[in-house]
Amino acid sequence: MQIMINGKLYPQNQAKISVLDHGLTIGDGIFETLRTNNNEIHKFNEHYARLQHSARAIKLPIKITKQQLKQQIQATLKANHLNQARIRVTITRGIGPAGLSTNCHNQSIIITASKLKKMPKTGIKAITTNLHLSNPEIKSLSYLPNVLTNQKARQQKAIEALLINNNQQATEGSFSNLFIVHNNTLITPKEKILKGITRQEVIALAINNNIKTKETTITKKQLEQADEIFITFTTQGIIPITQLNKRKLPVGNITKKLIAEYEN
């Protein structure tokens, strides 16, 4: 694998950043996960806008232009001979003193690309777990709560953990956005979530296909009684949930319709 660091490609075993980089020592940085579609970077403009949003939220200057970032991603894809790829862009605050200072220098901009492995659309198992994320709209390197939550799911032979906040509302997954279908209405949470790129695509598809759609809160009880449940995320699109905790669910007609439209 060839890895891009600050505009230069390195073999994987030679790709290095400083051990004093605050992205490593205290998780001070941001990231975006992208994918390619027919050799094109899917929704690059939207991902770059979200990257900028995360950067502004933590007051992190991005020392690369939009066009430079796109060119570096394309160069990384070419160096790794990838057409269908999962791309990760990581931007750190840089090297700084011990502690929580943001007075850093030598920002690291890291781009990796690997072969995109598709999950089956037949459905996955998910669990519910109590977790209230304080800043879910920021794609921060401080990802430990999500890691531990997903670890809990894996221990229960599940793929995803759906988060229940302090108000007993289902918000999102550890790595995904959440949709349910109830009484032929598609519902997805609106507030205190990561504004997913695929989420927005699915909402638009639903509206264009005359599927009644609401962006509103989902209570834990509504989630547990939903007719259909699916998640969305960049690398896989729409993935149905066919088991939530111990309850089995079908891949319903609305989910099937949206998968077909999204994959078309």
JSON list of C-alpha atoms in Angstrom, two decimals, residues 3 6-7 10 19 28 49 64 73 75 90 115 119 123-124 131 150 153 159 163 176 178 183 188 194 200 217 236:
[
{"chain": "A", "resi": 3, "resn": "ILE", "atom": "CA", "xyz": [0.19, 6.17, 1.70]},
{"chain": "A", "resi": 6, "resn": "ASN", "atom": "CA", "xyz": [1.64, 15.87, 3.31]},
{"chain": "A", "resi": 7, "resn": "GLY", "atom": "CA", "xyz": [1.64, 15.51, -0.45]},
{"chain": "A", "resi": 10, "resn": "TYR", "atom": "CA", "xyz": [5.38, 6.43, 0.92]},
{"chain": "A", "resi": 19, "resn": "VAL", "atom": "CA", "xyz": [5.26, 10.52, 18.03]},
{"chain": "A", "resi": 28, "resn": "ASP", "atom": "CA", "xyz": [-6.67, 16.16, 18.27]},
{"chain": "A", "resi": 49, "resn": "ALA", "atom": "CA", "xyz": [-17.72, 20.62, 3.17]},
{"chain": "A", "resi": 64, "resn": "ILE", "atom": "CA", "xyz": [-4.49, 22.31, 1.92]},
{"chain": "A", "resi": 73, "resn": "ILE", "atom": "CA", "xyz": [-6.63, 11.51, -3.25]},
{"chain": "A", "resi": 75, "resn": "ALA", "atom": "CA", "xyz": [-2.79, 10.28, -6.87]},
{"chain": "A", "resi": 90, "resn": "THR", "atom": "CA", "xyz": [-6.92, 12.27, 8.34]},
{"chain": "A", "resi": 115, "resn": "LYS", "atom": "CA", "xyz": [-9.98, -2.04, -1.74]},
{"chain": "A", "resi": 119, "resn": "MET", "atom": "CA", "xyz": [-21.31, -6.11, 2.71]},
{"chain": "A", "resi": 123, "resn": "GLY", "atom": "CA", "xyz": [-29.25, -7.80, 6.62]},
{"chain": "A", "resi": 124, "resn": "ILE", "atom": "CA", "xyz": [-27.19, -7.63, 9.79]},
{"chain": "A", "resi": 131, "resn": "LEU", "atom": "CA", "xyz": [-24.45, 6.27, 24.90]},
{"chain": "A", "resi": 150, "resn": "ASN", "atom": "CA", "xyz": [-18.93, -1.21, 18.56]},
{"chain": "A", "resi": 153, "resn": "ALA", "atom": "CA", "xyz": [-21.77, -5.11, 19.58]},
{"chain": "A", "resi": 159, "resn": "ILE", "atom": "CA", "xyz": [-22.21, -5.65, 13.47]},
{"chain": "A", "resi": 163, "resn": "LEU", "atom": "CA", "xyz": [-27.13, 4.52, 20.42]},
{"chain": "A", "resi": 176, "resn": "SER", "atom": "CA", "xyz": [-23.80, 4.87, 10.78]},
{"chain": "A", "resi": 178, "resn": "LEU", "atom": "CA", "xyz": [-30.32, 5.31, 11.48]},
{"chain": "A", "resi": 183, "resn": "ASN", "atom": "CA", "xyz": [-46.79, 2.77, 9.38]},
{"chain": "A", "resi": 188, "resn": "THR", "atom": "CA", "xyz": [-34.69, 9.36, 10.71]},
{"chain": "A", "resi": 194, "resn": "LEU", "atom": "CA", "xyz": [-23.57, 13.17, 12.34]},
{"chain": "A", "resi": 200, "resn": "GLN", "atom": "CA", "xyz": [-28.95, 12.97, 2.79]},
{"chain": "A", "resi": 217, "resn": "THR", "atom": "CA", "xyz": [-36.84, 12.06, 17.11]},
{"chain": "A", "resi": 236, "resn": "GLN", "atom": "CA", "xyz": [-21.80, 0.58, 2.00]}
]
